[in-house]
Short mmCIF file of C-alpha atoms in Angstrom, two decimals:
data_model
loop_
_atom_site.label_atom_id
_atom_site.label_comp_id
_atom_site.label_asym_id
_atom_site.label_seq_id
_atom_site.Cartn_x
_atom_site.Cartn_y
_atom_site.Cartn_z
CA MET Y 211 93.27 79.23 124.57
CA LYS Y 212 93.39 82.90 125.47
CA ILE Y 213 93.12 85.84 123.09
CA PHE Y 214 95.03 88.94 124.20
CA ALA Y 215 94.80 92.23 122.36
CA VAL Y 216 96.53 95.60 122.61
CA GLY Y 217 94.81 98.95 122.34
CA MET Y 218 96.37 102.24 121.28
CA ASN Y 219 99.69 100.77 120.13
CA TYR Y 220 100.17 103.00 117.06
CA ALA Y 221 100.50 106.76 117.53
CA GLN Y 222 98.65 107.76 114.35
CA HIS Y 223 95.72 105.51 115.29
CA ASN Y 224 95.62 107.20 118.70
CA LYS Y 225 95.35 110.54 116.93
CA GLU Y 226 92.63 109.06 114.73
CA LEU Y 227 90.60 108.11 117.81
CA ASP Y 228 91.49 110.85 120.29
CA GLY Y 229 92.88 113.72 118.22
CA ALA Y 230 96.40 113.56 119.67
CA LEU Y 231 99.63 111.65 119.20
CA TYR Y 232 100.56 109.88 122.41
CA LYS Y 233 101.99 106.72 123.93
CA PRO Y 234 100.10 105.16 126.85
CA GLU Y 235 102.10 104.99 130.07
CA GLU Y 236 101.84 101.19 129.89
CA PRO Y 237 100.41 98.75 127.32
CA VAL Y 238 96.61 98.77 127.10
CA ILE Y 239 95.64 95.09 127.31
CA PHE Y 240 92.23 93.52 126.89
CA THR Y 241 90.99 90.03 126.15
CA LYS Y 242 88.50 88.43 123.81
CA ALA Y 243 86.38 85.35 124.48
CA ASP Y 244 87.41 82.13 122.73
CA SER Y 245 84.08 82.28 120.87
CA ALA Y 246 85.36 85.46 119.20
CA LEU Y 247 87.82 83.44 117.11
CA LEU Y 248 86.93 83.27 113.41
CA LYS Y 249 89.23 81.36 111.05
CA ASP Y 250 89.49 79.29 107.86
CA GLY Y 251 87.90 82.00 105.72
CA LYS Y 252 84.50 81.68 107.35
CA PRO Y 253 82.21 84.71 106.88
CA PHE Y 254 81.86 87.41 109.50
CA PHE Y 255 78.25 88.11 110.41
CA ILE Y 256 77.84 91.80 111.26
CA PRO Y 257 75.89 91.99 114.53
CA ASP Y 258 72.48 93.65 114.32
CA TRP Y 259 72.86 95.27 117.75
CA SER Y 260 75.59 97.68 116.63
CA GLU Y 261 75.18 100.68 114.33
CA ARG Y 262 78.85 100.62 113.26
CA VAL Y 263 81.35 97.76 113.28
CA ASP Y 264 84.89 98.75 112.31
CA TYR Y 265 87.75 96.62 111.00
CA GLU Y 266 91.08 96.97 112.79
CA THR Y 267 93.86 95.19 110.91
CA GLU Y 268 96.62 93.80 113.12
CA LEU Y 269 99.63 91.55 113.21
CA VAL Y 270 98.73 88.51 115.32
CA VAL Y 271 101.36 86.46 117.16
CA ARG Y 272 101.01 82.78 118.09
CA ILE Y 273 102.42 81.71 121.45
CA CYS Y 274 104.32 78.41 121.22
CA ARG Y 275 105.35 77.52 124.77
CA LEU Y 276 104.36 77.87 128.40
CA GLY Y 277 105.68 80.94 130.14
CA LYS Y 278 105.18 83.19 133.17
CA GLY Y 279 107.18 86.27 134.14
CA ILE Y 280 109.12 86.15 130.88
CA PRO Y 281 112.09 88.55 130.64
CA GLU Y 282 111.93 90.72 127.55
CA ARG Y 283 115.30 89.42 126.31
CA PHE Y 284 113.87 85.88 126.15
CA ALA Y 285 110.40 86.76 124.83
CA HIS Y 286 111.29 85.91 121.22
CA ARG Y 287 111.48 82.24 122.25
CA TYR Y 288 107.78 82.17 123.11
CA TYR Y 289 106.21 82.74 119.68
CA ASP Y 290 106.74 80.91 116.42
CA ALA Y 291 104.35 82.35 113.82
CA VAL Y 292 102.47 85.47 112.80
CA THR Y 293 99.52 86.33 110.62
CA VAL Y 294 97.11 89.14 109.82
CA GLY Y 295 94.00 89.37 111.93
CA ILE Y 296 91.01 91.65 112.25
CA ASP Y 297 89.99 92.98 115.65
CA PHE Y 298 86.37 93.84 114.84
CA THR Y 299 85.06 96.60 117.09
CA ALA Y 300 81.49 97.70 117.74
CA ARG Y 301 82.52 101.35 117.62
CA ASP Y 302 79.31 102.83 119.00
CA TRP Y 303 79.45 100.51 122.00
CA GLN Y 304 83.13 101.26 122.52
CA GLN Y 305 82.54 105.00 122.53
CA ARG Y 306 79.90 104.64 125.22
CA ALA Y 307 82.17 102.34 127.23
CA ARG Y 308 85.07 104.79 127.07
CA GLN Y 309 82.88 107.74 128.03
CA ASN Y 310 81.50 105.90 131.04
CA GLY Y 311 84.67 104.11 132.12
CA ARG Y 312 83.21 100.68 131.41
CA PRO Y 313 84.95 97.49 130.22
CA TRP Y 314 85.37 96.65 126.53
CA GLU Y 315 84.22 93.01 126.57
CA ILE Y 316 81.04 93.54 124.56
CA CYS Y 317 82.44 95.96 121.97
CA LYS Y 318 85.62 93.92 121.43
CA GLY Y 319 84.95 90.33 122.47
CA PHE Y 320 81.66 89.43 120.79
CA ASP Y 321 81.30 86.26 118.69
CA GLY Y 322 83.39 86.31 115.51
CA SER Y 323 85.24 89.52 116.38
CA ALA Y 324 88.74 87.96 116.30
CA VAL Y 325 89.50 86.95 112.71
CA ILE Y 326 92.81 85.26 111.94
CA GLY Y 327 94.49 84.30 108.69
CA GLN Y 328 96.99 81.60 107.77
CA TRP Y 329 100.10 81.38 109.91
CA VAL Y 330 103.59 82.18 108.61
CA GLU Y 331 106.62 81.06 110.59
CA VAL Y 332 108.63 83.94 112.03
CA GLU Y 333 111.77 82.50 110.39
CA LYS Y 334 110.34 83.63 107.04
CA PHE Y 335 110.94 87.26 108.05
CA HIS Y 336 114.23 89.04 108.57
CA ASP Y 337 112.81 91.07 111.46
CA VAL Y 338 109.37 90.72 113.04
CA GLN Y 339 109.56 94.41 113.92
CA ALA Y 340 109.82 95.37 110.26
CA ILE Y 341 106.85 93.54 108.72
CA HIS Y 342 104.55 95.48 106.43
CA PHE Y 343 100.91 94.43 106.36
CA HIS Y 344 97.74 95.75 104.76
CA LEU Y 345 94.03 95.15 104.29
CA ASP Y 346 92.09 95.31 101.04
CA ILE Y 347 88.32 95.63 100.92
CA ASN Y 348 86.65 94.89 97.60
CA GLY Y 349 90.03 95.16 95.87
CA ASP Y 350 91.06 98.52 97.34
CA THR Y 351 93.72 98.96 100.02
CA VAL Y 352 92.07 100.61 103.03
CA GLN Y 353 94.65 100.16 105.80
CA GLU Y 354 98.42 99.76 105.89
CA GLY Y 355 100.93 99.40 108.69
CA CYS Y 356 104.40 98.29 109.64
CA THR Y 357 105.36 96.63 112.89
CA SER Y 358 108.27 99.07 113.21
CA GLU Y 359 105.65 101.69 114.14
CA MET Y 360 104.44 99.85 117.26
CA LEU Y 361 104.73 101.91 120.43
CA TYR Y 362 105.25 98.72 122.44
CA LYS Y 363 107.15 96.02 120.55
CA ILE Y 364 106.15 92.35 120.48
CA ASP Y 365 108.78 91.24 123.00
CA GLU Y 366 107.82 94.08 125.35
CA LEU Y 367 104.17 93.06 125.15
CA ILE Y 368 104.89 89.41 125.89
CA ALA Y 369 107.06 90.31 128.88
CA TYR Y 370 104.38 92.67 130.18
CA ILE Y 371 101.41 90.33 129.73
CA SER Y 372 103.27 87.39 131.27
CA ARG Y 373 103.61 89.35 134.52
CA PHE Y 374 99.89 88.87 135.04
CA PHE Y 375 98.88 85.85 132.95
CA THR Y 376 100.52 82.50 132.32
CA LEU Y 377 101.01 82.21 128.57
CA LYS Y 378 100.21 78.83 127.07
CA THR Y 379 100.82 77.17 123.72
CA GLY Y 380 98.16 78.33 121.27
CA ASP Y 381 97.38 81.65 122.96
CA LEU Y 382 97.06 84.57 120.55
CA LEU Y 383 98.25 88.15 120.76
CA TYR Y 384 96.69 90.88 118.62
CA THR Y 385 99.36 93.58 118.66
CA GLY Y 386 97.35 96.70 117.83
CA THR Y 387 96.07 98.48 114.75
CA PRO Y 388 97.62 101.30 112.72
CA VAL Y 389 95.75 104.34 111.42
CA GLY Y 390 92.96 103.80 108.88
CA VAL Y 391 90.20 101.88 110.65
CA GLY Y 392 86.72 102.02 109.17
CA PRO Y 393 83.30 100.38 108.98
CA VAL Y 394 82.33 97.21 107.17
CA LYS Y 395 79.06 96.43 105.43
CA ILE Y 396 77.29 93.35 104.19
CA ASN Y 397 78.96 91.71 101.14
CA ASP Y 398 82.34 93.36 101.75
CA HIS Y 399 85.27 91.15 100.68
CA LEU Y 400 88.28 91.47 103.00
CA GLU Y 401 91.81 90.32 102.13
CA GLY Y 402 94.79 90.64 104.48
CA TRP Y 403 98.44 90.65 103.45
CA LEU Y 404 101.79 90.12 105.17
CA GLU Y 405 104.28 91.73 102.81
CA GLU Y 406 103.39 90.01 99.50
CA ARG Y 407 101.64 87.01 101.08
CA LYS Y 408 97.86 86.94 101.15
CA VAL Y 409 97.02 85.22 104.43
CA LEU Y 410 93.43 86.34 105.03
CA ASP Y 411 90.38 86.12 102.77
CA PHE Y 412 86.74 86.27 103.90
CA ARG Y 413 83.43 88.10 103.41
CA CYS Y 414 80.97 89.96 105.59
CA LYS Y 415 77.39 88.79 105.80
#
């Protein structure tokens, strides 16, 4: 099982990080270790080696069949469900990595950094590129997004990634975070929503 993730896929988030609205020339793809996966409402343990760990709320796509070199027009056949996930980021480590041109594996792929909620079949939605999602922390909405705002759409991402990697059943794709990321602290209660469905519920320890 592989975990793919997309950086800088919402313009307002790019402005949040870098002070400017822009679209990368090509999708920014990184991976997370399989030990990063955190599911079934298990708590997230904030690592003691980072001074700031941020939540990044994302739509996550589940790959449902084997594919390589997938044309964009057929990409919709290769995923069957979506959910809300959190791409936890050790922000201080990421800033140093970006400044020094280093990889993101530590700041993005550490244990427990890929949280996923309950899956919802794509047939439940009229259009996967028009899904609203949001994150509540301790009862307050802290981040909201809509998949219509993606700079690179789901089918584009699958076609692009499959040029380089063979996609397999059970692989996951974190599709990028909208504006509004922020830090978590011990005892925070996080709840993720797809439209009116609560699909994610866990606490930080």
